[in-house]
Amino acid sequence: MSAQASGLSQENYPGNGAFIARLRDISGKNHVLTKPSATYRFRRGYRFGMGNVLAVVRPGSLIELWRVTQTCAKAGKIVIMQAANTGLTGGSTPDGNNYDRDIVLISTQRLDKIHLIGGGKQVVCLPGATLHELEGELNKIGREPHSVIGSSCIGASVLGGVSNNSGGALVQRGPAFTEMAVFGQIGQDGQLRLVNHLGIQLGNDPETILNKLEDGSFSESDINWEAGRGHDGNYAQHVRDVDADTPARFNADPNRWYEAAGCAGKLVVFAVRLDTFPAHKNPKVFYIGTNKTDELEELRRHILTSFEELPIAGEYIHRDAFNIAEKYGKDTFAIIRLLGTRFLPKFFAMKSRFDILTQRFGFLPHNTSDVVMQALSKVLPKQLPQRMCDYRDRFEHHLMLKVSAEMAGPIGDYLKEFFSQASGDYFECTPDEGAKAFLHRFAAAGAAVRYRAIHPKEAEDIVALDVALRRNDREWFETLPQEIEDKLIVKLYYGHFFCHVMHQDYVVKKGFDAMAVAHSMLPGLDKRGARYPAEHNVGHLYEAPQEMLEHYRTLDPCNCFNPGIGKATKRAKWVAESV
């Protein structure tokens, strides 16, 4: 379907008061937030990013989202789209206060409907739908979404993953990708247009399309099953090429950009259509430990090239990250084990509100909730299985290998033979041990944030890199120059080992510029042929390559949506900030 003009009138708002009043007419007074205390949890990033906004709007329907975006376009405001605000590079929050226009941040969390189509073989997800909710819906019919581990636990949105080509832990599926979406785009003329490339007949005018899309009032006969790809079906073969001199996946790979996929907030996306997958029944987890990195690399290369079936997941964690996560992620681990992942989004919202409340008292730290939670974690009983702790004492490098029930026997035989000669060891986890092993690996992702919060006198800040290594890189474990080591307190290494994607978190010593430390690490990564970021996208932390910036300019020629990402100009029409 061709793009449809928004039909905006040419009226201008005499001031921000009238503009805010119009937003409240659309979404209701309670869902247009302007007080700094009310907007704080939306405009501060989960790990990085902070800035002022004119308003936060929480539309309750797709038509409200359309009208709010129309109003912003007409008034010349910047729009930043945000779902769960779980990103790690600040890509869905403002970055400082040096913008040339007012910012309206649109939170889509109320727009969380999910439509299963084709008997659940595909799904249509609205912008606020979370991975956790999708996983729950598909679990009822024995299927699962593209990503089921890690970010799904903290309420990350389906659409956020697609917008950023997020990778996740699953070896067989690669980055989130689709060619089917409904989105709004502002052209050179400043007009907002709706584009329906969902492959579903929904009508002709924008509000009819959006109303039918939200209600799910379309039939199977309206669906074009040849409309486009719902995931990257080539990745499974791509990741097997262990002799390739390039990474398996990284955000600046143009092969995985397609309209909403990889748009990074440069479009207002109303829905995406994705493939789903049969759920694995009774998977097995093997826990592997070694003190030699080449043993893990040999294991990785053999499994990727010699087995007919690929593993489900293969997650790496270094001993130091294991220890930091055990201490500083203990409460997160316990909350998930006790209450499940469904509670976590509400928990993080409560945590943010608590921090806002305590800011009224100048003598309290800005992260009082972290201090309180860390103190409470000390009274929690030990969370990790003894066999994992024994391996922590014996081995520096740990790998959690999850495989299907059908693959478990051959993998078990291979590991037995491999470790009869190698120096490391392995054991087959019980279902409880396997679940705890992967949950502990997830807890490592937030451990550095907690460490910084608890040690403000020693820690300046965090450098968080997600790095895509070459598929043929045998020397995958990092060795830093001493002049960089001297500026760090702790290093946390963990990642998606079979894809050669590593997450590297560094806590920088007090008195050193964390950004300068980060920049000093990049030449070493460049020399190794690594690409970064691998899956969290550029946000406001990384400089986007020119090809990526041209992609963003094509999607958003007015620079109205999420300006400044990738270290680009924040000014209208992409005018250089130096002009």
Coordinates of C-alpha atoms in Angstrom, one line a residue:
M1 CA 0.0 0.0 0.0
S2 CA 1.3 3.4 -0.9
A3 CA 2.0 6.0 1.8
Q4 CA -0.9 8.1 2.9
A5 CA -0.8 11.8 3.8
S6 CA -1.8 12.7 7.3
G7 CA -4.2 15.5 6.2
L8 CA -2.9 17.8 8.9
S9 CA -4.4 21.3 9.0
Q10 CA -2.1 24.3 8.8
E11 CA -3.1 25.8 12.1
N12 CA -0.2 26.8 14.4
Y13 CA -0.1 26.6 18.2
P14 CA 0.5 30.1 19.7
G15 CA 2.6 28.5 22.5
N16 CA 3.4 25.4 24.4
G17 CA 0.3 25.9 26.6
A18 CA -2.0 25.4 23.7
F19 CA 0.1 22.5 22.4
I20 CA 0.0 20.7 25.7
A21 CA -3.7 21.3 25.9
R22 CA -4.1 19.6 22.5
L23 CA -2.1 16.6 23.6
R24 CA -4.3 16.3 26.7
D25 CA -7.4 16.5 24.5
I26 CA -6.1 13.5 22.6
S27 CA -4.8 11.2 25.4
G28 CA -6.3 12.6 28.6
K29 CA -4.8 14.8 31.3
N30 CA -3.5 11.9 33.3
H31 CA -1.5 10.6 30.4
V32 CA 0.3 13.8 29.4
L33 CA 3.1 14.4 32.0
T34 CA 5.0 17.6 32.3
K35 CA 6.4 17.9 35.8
P36 CA 10.0 16.8 36.1
S37 CA 9.3 14.4 38.9
A38 CA 6.6 12.7 36.8
T39 CA 8.7 12.5 33.6
Y40 CA 11.9 11.4 35.4
R41 CA 11.6 7.7 35.0
F42 CA 10.9 8.1 31.2
R43 CA 13.7 10.5 30.4
R44 CA 16.4 8.8 32.3
G45 CA 17.8 5.7 30.6
Y46 CA 18.2 2.3 32.2
R47 CA 21.9 2.5 32.1
F48 CA 22.8 5.7 30.2
G49 CA 21.0 8.9 29.0
M50 CA 19.2 11.8 30.6
G51 CA 17.7 15.0 29.4
N52 CA 14.7 17.4 29.7
V53 CA 11.5 16.9 27.8
L54 CA 8.5 19.2 27.2
A55 CA 6.1 16.3 27.9
V56 CA 5.7 12.6 28.1
V57 CA 2.6 11.3 26.4
R58 CA 1.2 7.8 27.1
P59 CA -1.4 7.2 24.3
G60 CA -4.0 4.6 24.9
S61 CA -4.7 3.6 21.3
L62 CA -3.0 3.5 18.0
I63 CA -5.3 6.3 16.8
E64 CA -4.2 8.4 19.8
L65 CA -0.5 7.7 18.9
W66 CA -1.2 8.8 15.3
R67 CA -2.9 12.0 16.4
V68 CA -0.2 12.8 19.0
T69 CA 2.5 12.3 16.3
Q70 CA 0.5 14.5 13.9
T71 CA 0.3 17.2 16.5
C72 CA 4.0 17.1 17.2
A73 CA 4.9 17.2 13.5
K74 CA 2.6 20.2 13.0
A75 CA 4.2 22.0 15.9
G76 CA 7.7 21.3 14.9
K77 CA 8.5 19.2 18.0
I78 CA 11.1 16.4 18.3
V79 CA 9.5 13.0 18.9
I80 CA 11.4 10.3 20.9
M81 CA 9.6 6.9 20.8
Q82 CA 10.0 4.7 23.9
A83 CA 8.6 1.3 24.9
A84 CA 10.1 -0.3 28.0
N85 CA 13.2 1.9 28.4
T86 CA 15.4 -1.1 28.9
G87 CA 18.1 -0.1 26.3
L88 CA 21.7 0.1 27.4
T89 CA 23.0 2.9 25.1
G90 CA 20.4 5.7 25.7
G91 CA 18.7 5.3 22.4
S92 CA 15.2 5.9 23.7
T93 CA 15.8 8.9 26.0
P94 CA 17.1 12.4 25.5
D95 CA 20.9 13.0 25.5
G96 CA 21.5 16.2 27.4
N97 CA 19.7 19.4 26.8
N98 CA 21.4 20.8 23.6
Y99 CA 18.5 20.2 21.2
D100 CA 17.2 23.0 18.9
R101 CA 13.5 22.1 19.5
D102 CA 11.3 20.9 22.3
I103 CA 11.1 17.2 22.9
V104 CA 8.0 15.1 23.3
L105 CA 8.7 11.6 24.5
I106 CA 5.9 9.1 23.6
S107 CA 5.7 6.0 25.8
T108 CA 3.9 3.1 24.0
Q109 CA 3.6 0.9 27.1
R110 CA -0.2 1.0 27.0
L111 CA -0.3 -0.2 23.5
D112 CA 0.5 -3.8 24.2
K113 CA -1.8 -6.0 22.2
I114 CA -0.6 -9.1 20.4
H115 CA -2.5 -10.8 17.6
L116 CA -1.6 -14.4 16.7
I117 CA -2.2 -15.3 13.0
G118 CA -1.9 -18.4 11.0
G119 CA -2.5 -20.6 14.1
G120 CA 0.3 -18.7 15.9
K121 CA 3.0 -19.3 13.3
Q122 CA 3.2 -15.6 13.0
V123 CA 2.3 -12.7 15.3
V124 CA 1.4 -9.0 14.9
C125 CA 2.7 -7.0 17.9
L126 CA 1.8 -3.4 18.8
P127 CA 4.6 -1.1 20.0
G128 CA 4.2 -1.7 23.7
A129 CA 4.0 -5.5 23.6
T130 CA 6.8 -7.1 25.6
L131 CA 8.9 -10.2 24.9
H132 CA 7.7 -11.6 28.2
E133 CA 4.0 -11.2 27.2
L134 CA 4.6 -12.6 23.8
E135 CA 6.5 -15.6 25.3
G136 CA 3.5 -16.2 27.6
E137 CA 1.0 -16.1 24.7
L138 CA 3.0 -18.5 22.6
N139 CA 3.8 -20.9 25.4
K140 CA 0.1 -21.8 25.4
I141 CA 0.3 -23.2 21.9
G142 CA 3.8 -24.8 22.2
R143 CA 5.7 -22.0 20.3
E144 CA 8.1 -19.3 21.2
P145 CA 9.2 -15.9 19.9
H146 CA 12.5 -14.9 18.3
S147 CA 14.1 -14.1 21.7
V148 CA 13.3 -15.8 25.0
I149 CA 16.3 -15.2 27.2
G150 CA 17.8 -12.1 28.9
S151 CA 16.1 -8.9 28.0
S152 CA 12.7 -10.5 28.0
C153 CA 13.1 -10.8 31.8
I154 CA 13.1 -7.0 32.3
G155 CA 10.2 -6.2 30.1
A156 CA 11.9 -5.3 26.9
S157 CA 9.5 -4.7 24.0
V158 CA 9.2 -6.8 20.9
L159 CA 9.3 -3.7 18.7
G160 CA 12.4 -2.3 20.4
G161 CA 14.2 -5.4 19.5
V162 CA 13.2 -5.1 15.8
S163 CA 13.9 -1.4 15.7
N164 CA 17.5 -2.1 16.9
N165 CA 18.1 -5.4 15.3
S166 CA 18.8 -6.8 18.7
G167 CA 20.5 -10.2 18.7
G168 CA 19.8 -12.1 21.9
A169 CA 21.1 -15.4 23.1
L170 CA 19.6 -17.9 20.6
V171 CA 22.2 -19.3 18.3
Q172 CA 19.9 -20.3 15.5
R173 CA 17.9 -17.1 14.9
G174 CA 20.2 -14.1 14.7
P175 CA 19.1 -10.5 15.1
A176 CA 15.4 -9.6 15.3
F177 CA 14.2 -8.8 11.7
T178 CA 11.1 -8.3 9.7
E179 CA 10.0 -6.9 6.3
M180 CA 6.4 -6.4 7.5
A181 CA 5.3 -3.4 9.5
V182 CA 2.9 -0.5 9.7
F183 CA 4.7 2.8 10.4
G184 CA 4.5 6.6 10.2
Q185 CA 7.1 8.6 8.4
I186 CA 7.6 12.4 8.2
G187 CA 8.9 13.5 4.8
Q188 CA 10.9 16.5 3.6
D189 CA 7.6 18.5 3.4
G190 CA 7.0 17.9 7.1
Q191 CA 3.9 15.8 6.4
L192 CA 3.3 12.6 8.4
R193 CA 2.3 9.6 6.3
L194 CA 1.1 6.2 7.2
V195 CA 2.7 3.2 5.4
N196 CA 1.1 -0.2 5.6
H197 CA 3.6 -2.9 4.6
L198 CA 2.2 -5.4 7.0
G199 CA 0.8 -7.6 4.3
I200 CA -2.7 -7.4 5.7
Q201 CA -5.6 -5.5 4.1
L202 CA -6.8 -3.0 6.6
G203 CA -8.5 -0.3 4.6
N204 CA -7.3 2.9 2.9
D205 CA -7.3 5.9 5.3
P206 CA -4.9 6.0 8.3
E207 CA -7.4 5.9 11.1
T208 CA -9.4 3.0 9.6
I209 CA -6.1 1.1 9.2
L210 CA -5.1 1.7 12.7
N211 CA -8.5 0.9 14.2
K212 CA -8.7 -2.5 12.4
L213 CA -5.0 -3.2 13.3
E214 CA -5.6 -2.6 17.0
D215 CA -8.8 -4.5 17.2
G216 CA -7.5 -7.3 15.1
S217 CA -10.7 -7.1 13.0
F218 CA -9.2 -8.7 10.0
S219 CA -9.6 -12.2 8.6
E220 CA -7.2 -14.8 7.4
S221 CA -8.3 -14.0 3.8
D222 CA -6.9 -10.4 4.4
I223 CA -3.5 -11.7 5.0
N224 CA -0.8 -12.0 2.3
W225 CA 1.4 -14.9 3.3
E226 CA 4.0 -14.0 0.8
A227 CA 4.3 -10.4 1.9
G228 CA 7.9 -10.7 3.2
R229 CA 10.3 -12.3 5.6
G230 CA 9.4 -12.4 9.3
H231 CA 13.0 -13.3 10.5
D232 CA 16.4 -13.7 9.0
G233 CA 16.3 -17.3 7.8
N234 CA 19.9 -17.2 6.6
Y235 CA 21.5 -16.7 9.9
A236 CA 21.8 -20.3 11.0
Q237 CA 24.0 -21.0 8.0
H238 CA 25.8 -17.7 8.4
V239 CA 26.9 -18.4 12.0
R240 CA 28.4 -21.8 11.0
D241 CA 31.0 -20.1 8.8
V242 CA 33.7 -20.2 11.5
D243 CA 36.5 -19.3 9.1
A244 CA 34.9 -16.0 7.9
D245 CA 36.9 -12.9 8.6
T246 CA 33.9 -10.9 9.6
P247 CA 31.5 -11.0 12.6
A248 CA 28.3 -13.0 12.5
R249 CA 26.1 -10.1 13.5
F250 CA 26.4 -6.4 14.3
N251 CA 24.1 -3.4 14.3
A252 CA 25.7 -1.6 11.3
D253 CA 25.2 -4.5 9.0
P254 CA 23.0 -3.1 6.2
N255 CA 21.8 -6.6 5.3
R256 CA 19.4 -6.5 8.2
W257 CA 18.0 -3.0 7.7
Y258 CA 14.5 -2.8 6.2
E259 CA 12.1 0.0 7.1
A260 CA 11.1 -0.7 10.7
A261 CA 13.9 -3.3 11.2
G262 CA 16.9 -1.3 12.2
C263 CA 15.1 2.1 12.2
A264 CA 16.3 3.0 15.7
G265 CA 13.3 5.2 16.4
K266 CA 13.6 7.1 13.1
L267 CA 10.0 6.0 12.3
V268 CA 6.9 5.8 14.5
V269 CA 6.1 2.1 14.2
F270 CA 2.6 1.0 14.9
A271 CA 3.0 -2.8 14.5
V272 CA 5.4 -5.4 13.3
R273 CA 4.7 -8.9 12.0
L274 CA 7.1 -11.7 13.0
D275 CA 7.6 -15.4 12.7
T276 CA 7.4 -17.7 15.7
F277 CA 9.1 -21.0 16.3
P278 CA 8.3 -24.4 17.7
A279 CA 9.2 -24.6 21.4
H280 CA 11.9 -27.1 22.4
K281 CA 10.6 -29.7 24.8
N282 CA 12.8 -30.9 27.6
P283 CA 16.0 -29.1 26.6
K284 CA 19.3 -30.1 28.3
V285 CA 21.9 -27.7 29.8
F286 CA 25.6 -28.7 30.1
Y287 CA 27.8 -26.6 32.3
I288 CA 31.4 -26.3 31.2
G289 CA 34.5 -24.9 32.9
T290 CA 38.1 -24.4 31.8
N291 CA 41.1 -22.3 32.4
K292 CA 42.1 -22.3 28.7
T293 CA 40.3 -20.1 26.3
D294 CA 41.4 -22.1 23.3
E295 CA 39.5 -25.1 24.6
L296 CA 36.2 -23.2 24.5
E297 CA 37.1 -22.0 21.0
E298 CA 37.8 -25.5 19.8
L299 CA 34.6 -26.7 21.2
R300 CA 32.7 -23.8 19.6
R301 CA 34.2 -24.4 16.2
H302 CA 33.5 -28.2 16.3
I303 CA 29.9 -27.9 17.4
L304 CA 29.1 -25.2 14.8
T305 CA 30.6 -27.2 11.9
S306 CA 30.2 -30.9 12.8
F307 CA 26.6 -31.2 14.2
E308 CA 23.6 -31.3 11.9
E309 CA 21.6 -29.3 14.5
L310 CA 22.7 -26.1 16.1
P311 CA 22.6 -25.5 19.9
I312 CA 19.7 -23.5 21.3
A313 CA 22.1 -21.2 23.2
G314 CA 25.7 -21.0 24.4
E315 CA 26.3 -18.4 27.0
Y316 CA 29.8 -17.5 28.3
I317 CA 30.7 -15.9 31.7
H318 CA 34.1 -15.1 33.2
R319 CA 34.8 -15.9 36.8
D320 CA 35.0 -12.2 37.8
A321 CA 31.6 -11.6 36.2
F322 CA 30.3 -14.7 38.0
N323 CA 31.5 -13.3 41.3
I324 CA 30.2 -9.8 40.8
A325 CA 26.8 -11.1 39.7
E326 CA 26.6 -13.5 42.6
K327 CA 27.0 -10.5 45.0
Y328 CA 25.5 -7.6 43.2
G329 CA 22.8 -9.4 41.2
K330 CA 21.6 -11.6 44.1
D331 CA 18.4 -9.8 44.8
T332 CA 17.4 -9.7 41.1
F333 CA 18.1 -13.4 40.9
A334 CA 16.0 -14.0 44.0
I335 CA 13.1 -11.8 42.8
I336 CA 12.8 -13.7 39.5
R337 CA 13.0 -17.0 41.2
L338 CA 10.4 -16.1 43.8
L339 CA 8.0 -13.9 41.8
G340 CA 8.8 -14.7 38.1
T341 CA 9.7 -12.3 35.4
R342 CA 6.2 -10.9 35.0
F343 CA 6.7 -8.8 38.1
L344 CA 10.0 -7.2 37.0
P345 CA 8.6 -4.3 34.8
K346 CA 6.5 -3.2 37.7
F347 CA 9.4 -3.6 40.1
F348 CA 11.7 -1.4 38.0
A349 CA 8.9 1.2 37.8
M350 CA 8.5 1.2 41.6
K351 CA 12.2 1.4 42.0
S352 CA 12.3 4.5 39.8
R353 CA 9.5 6.2 41.7
F354 CA 11.2 5.5 45.0
D355 CA 14.4 7.1 43.8
I356 CA 12.4 10.2 42.6
L357 CA 10.8 10.4 46.1
T358 CA 14.2 10.2 47.9
Q359 CA 15.7 12.9 45.7
R360 CA 13.7 15.4 47.8
F361 CA 16.1 14.7 50.6
G362 CA 19.5 16.1 49.8
F363 CA 21.4 13.9 52.2
L364 CA 20.3 10.7 50.5
P365 CA 22.1 9.3 47.4
H366 CA 20.3 9.5 44.1
N367 CA 20.3 5.7 43.9
T368 CA 18.9 5.0 47.4
S369 CA 16.9 2.1 46.1
D370 CA 20.1 0.3 45.0
V371 CA 21.7 0.9 48.4
V372 CA 18.6 -0.5 50.2
M373 CA 18.3 -3.5 47.9
Q374 CA 22.0 -4.4 48.2
A375 CA 21.7 -4.2 52.0
L376 CA 18.7 -6.5 52.0
S377 CA 20.4 -9.0 49.6
K378 CA 22.9 -9.7 52.4
V379 CA 20.3 -11.5 54.4
L380 CA 19.1 -13.7 51.4
P381 CA 20.2 -17.3 51.5
K382 CA 22.7 -18.6 48.9
Q383 CA 21.0 -18.7 45.5
L384 CA 23.4 -20.7 43.3
P385 CA 23.8 -24.5 43.1
Q386 CA 26.9 -25.9 44.8
R387 CA 28.2 -27.5 41.6
M388 CA 28.3 -24.1 39.9
C389 CA 30.2 -22.6 42.8
D390 CA 32.6 -25.5 42.8
Y391 CA 33.3 -24.8 39.1
R392 CA 33.8 -21.1 39.9
D393 CA 36.6 -22.1 42.3
R394 CA 38.2 -24.4 39.8
F395 CA 37.8 -22.6 36.5
E396 CA 38.2 -19.1 35.1
H397 CA 36.0 -19.5 32.1
H398 CA 32.4 -20.9 32.1
L399 CA 30.1 -21.9 29.3
M400 CA 26.4 -22.8 29.6
L401 CA 25.4 -24.9 26.6
K402 CA 21.7 -25.5 26.0
V403 CA 20.6 -28.1 23.4
S404 CA 17.4 -29.8 22.4
A405 CA 16.5 -33.2 23.9
E406 CA 17.4 -34.8 20.5
M407 CA 20.9 -33.2 20.5
A408 CA 21.6 -33.9 24.2
G409 CA 22.9 -37.5 23.6
P410 CA 25.4 -36.7 20.8
I411 CA 26.6 -33.5 22.6
G412 CA 27.0 -35.5 25.8
D413 CA 29.1 -38.1 24.0
Y414 CA 31.2 -35.4 22.3
L415 CA 31.9 -33.5 25.6
K416 CA 32.9 -36.8 27.3
E417 CA 35.4 -37.5 24.6
F418 CA 36.6 -33.9 24.4
F419 CA 37.3 -33.5 28.1
S420 CA 39.0 -36.8 28.3
Q421 CA 41.9 -35.0 26.6
A422 CA 41.2 -31.3 27.6
S423 CA 42.0 -29.7 30.9
G424 CA 38.5 -28.5 31.7
D425 CA 35.4 -30.3 32.8
Y426 CA 31.6 -30.4 32.4
F427 CA 28.5 -31.7 34.0
E428 CA 24.9 -32.2 32.8
C429 CA 22.6 -29.8 34.8
T430 CA 19.4 -30.8 36.4
P431 CA 16.4 -28.7 35.1
D432 CA 16.7 -26.5 38.2
E433 CA 20.5 -26.1 37.8
G434 CA 20.1 -25.2 34.2
A435 CA 17.5 -22.6 34.8
K436 CA 19.6 -21.0 37.6
A437 CA 22.8 -21.1 35.4
F438 CA 21.1 -19.0 32.7
L439 CA 19.4 -16.7 35.2
H440 CA 22.7 -16.1 36.8
R441 CA 24.2 -15.2 33.5
F442 CA 21.4 -12.7 32.9
A443 CA 22.0 -11.2 36.4
A444 CA 25.5 -10.3 35.3
A445 CA 24.1 -7.8 32.8
G446 CA 23.0 -5.5 35.6
A447 CA 25.7 -6.2 38.1
A448 CA 28.0 -3.4 37.0
V449 CA 25.3 -0.9 37.5
R450 CA 24.7 -2.0 41.0
Y451 CA 28.5 -2.1 41.7
R452 CA 28.8 1.5 40.6
A453 CA 25.8 2.5 42.8
I454 CA 27.2 0.9 45.9
H455 CA 30.8 2.2 45.4
P456 CA 30.4 5.9 44.5
K457 CA 33.6 6.9 46.2
E458 CA 35.7 4.4 44.2
A459 CA 33.8 4.1 40.9
E460 CA 33.6 7.0 38.5
D461 CA 31.3 5.4 35.9
I462 CA 30.7 2.3 33.7
V463 CA 32.0 1.6 30.2
A464 CA 29.7 -0.9 28.6
L465 CA 30.7 -2.3 25.2
D466 CA 29.0 -5.0 23.2
V467 CA 31.4 -6.3 20.7
A468 CA 31.0 -8.6 17.6
L469 CA 34.2 -10.5 17.1
R470 CA 35.3 -12.0 13.8
R471 CA 33.9 -15.5 13.3
N472 CA 37.5 -16.8 12.7
D473 CA 39.0 -15.0 15.8
R474 CA 40.6 -17.7 17.9
E475 CA 42.1 -15.2 20.4
W476 CA 38.7 -14.0 21.5
F477 CA 39.5 -13.2 25.1
E478 CA 40.6 -9.6 25.6
T479 CA 44.0 -8.5 26.8
L480 CA 44.1 -4.7 27.6
P481 CA 47.2 -2.5 27.7
Q482 CA 48.4 -1.8 31.2
E483 CA 47.7 1.9 30.9
I484 CA 44.0 1.1 30.5
E485 CA 44.0 -1.7 33.1
D486 CA 45.3 0.9 35.7
K487 CA 42.1 3.0 35.2
L488 CA 39.7 0.1 36.0
I489 CA 38.4 -1.5 39.2
V490 CA 36.7 -4.5 37.7
K491 CA 36.0 -6.0 34.3
L492 CA 33.0 -8.1 33.5
Y493 CA 33.1 -10.4 30.5
Y494 CA 30.0 -12.4 29.4
G495 CA 28.3 -13.0 26.1
H496 CA 26.7 -15.1 23.4
F497 CA 29.7 -17.3 22.7
F498 CA 28.7 -19.2 19.5
C499 CA 27.8 -16.0 17.8
H500 CA 31.1 -14.5 19.1
V501 CA 29.2 -11.5 20.6
M502 CA 30.8 -10.4 23.9
H503 CA 29.5 -8.0 26.5
Q504 CA 32.3 -6.2 28.2
D505 CA 31.5 -4.0 31.2
Y506 CA 34.3 -2.0 32.9
V507 CA 34.0 -0.1 36.2
V508 CA 36.3 3.0 35.9
K509 CA 38.2 4.2 38.9
K510 CA 37.2 7.5 40.4
G511 CA 38.9 10.5 38.8
F512 CA 39.1 9.1 35.3
D513 CA 36.9 10.1 32.4
A514 CA 34.9 7.0 31.5
M515 CA 34.2 8.2 27.9
A516 CA 37.9 8.8 27.4
V517 CA 38.6 5.3 28.7
A518 CA 36.1 3.9 26.3
H519 CA 37.6 5.7 23.3
S520 CA 41.0 4.4 24.2
M521 CA 39.7 0.8 23.9
L522 CA 38.3 1.2 20.5
P523 CA 41.5 1.2 18.4
G524 CA 42.3 -2.2 19.9
L525 CA 39.0 -3.5 18.8
D526 CA 39.4 -2.0 15.4
K527 CA 42.8 -3.7 15.0
R528 CA 41.1 -7.1 15.8
G529 CA 38.5 -6.6 13.1
A530 CA 35.7 -6.4 15.7
R531 CA 32.5 -4.4 15.1
Y532 CA 30.6 -2.5 17.7
P533 CA 27.9 -2.3 18.9
A534 CA 26.9 -5.8 18.3
E535 CA 23.2 -5.8 19.4
H536 CA 22.4 -2.8 21.6
N537 CA 22.7 -0.3 18.7
V538 CA 24.5 3.0 18.6
G539 CA 22.2 5.0 20.8
H540 CA 24.0 8.1 22.1
L541 CA 27.1 6.1 23.1
Y542 CA 28.6 5.0 19.7
E543 CA 29.5 6.9 16.5
A544 CA 27.5 5.5 13.7
P545 CA 29.3 4.8 10.4
Q546 CA 28.4 7.0 7.4
E547 CA 26.3 4.3 5.8
M548 CA 24.2 4.0 8.9
L549 CA 23.7 7.7 9.1
E550 CA 22.6 7.8 5.4
H551 CA 20.1 5.1 6.3
Y552 CA 18.7 7.2 9.1
R553 CA 18.5 10.3 6.9
T554 CA 16.5 8.3 4.3
L555 CA 14.0 7.2 7.0
D556 CA 13.8 10.6 8.6
P557 CA 14.8 13.5 6.3
C558 CA 13.6 16.2 8.7
N559 CA 15.5 14.7 11.7
C560 CA 12.3 14.9 13.7
F561 CA 12.6 11.5 15.3
N562 CA 15.2 10.7 17.9
P563 CA 17.8 13.2 16.6
G564 CA 21.4 12.8 17.7
I565 CA 21.7 9.0 17.8
G566 CA 25.0 7.7 16.5
K567 CA 26.6 11.0 17.5
A568 CA 24.8 12.7 14.6
T569 CA 23.6 16.3 14.6
K570 CA 20.5 17.0 16.7
R571 CA 19.4 19.9 14.5
A572 CA 16.5 20.0 12.2
K573 CA 17.0 18.9 8.6
W574 CA 20.3 17.3 9.6
V575 CA 22.0 20.7 9.7
A576 CA 25.5 20.4 11.2
E577 CA 25.7 21.7 14.7
S578 CA 28.8 23.6 13.8
V579 CA 26.9 25.8 11.3

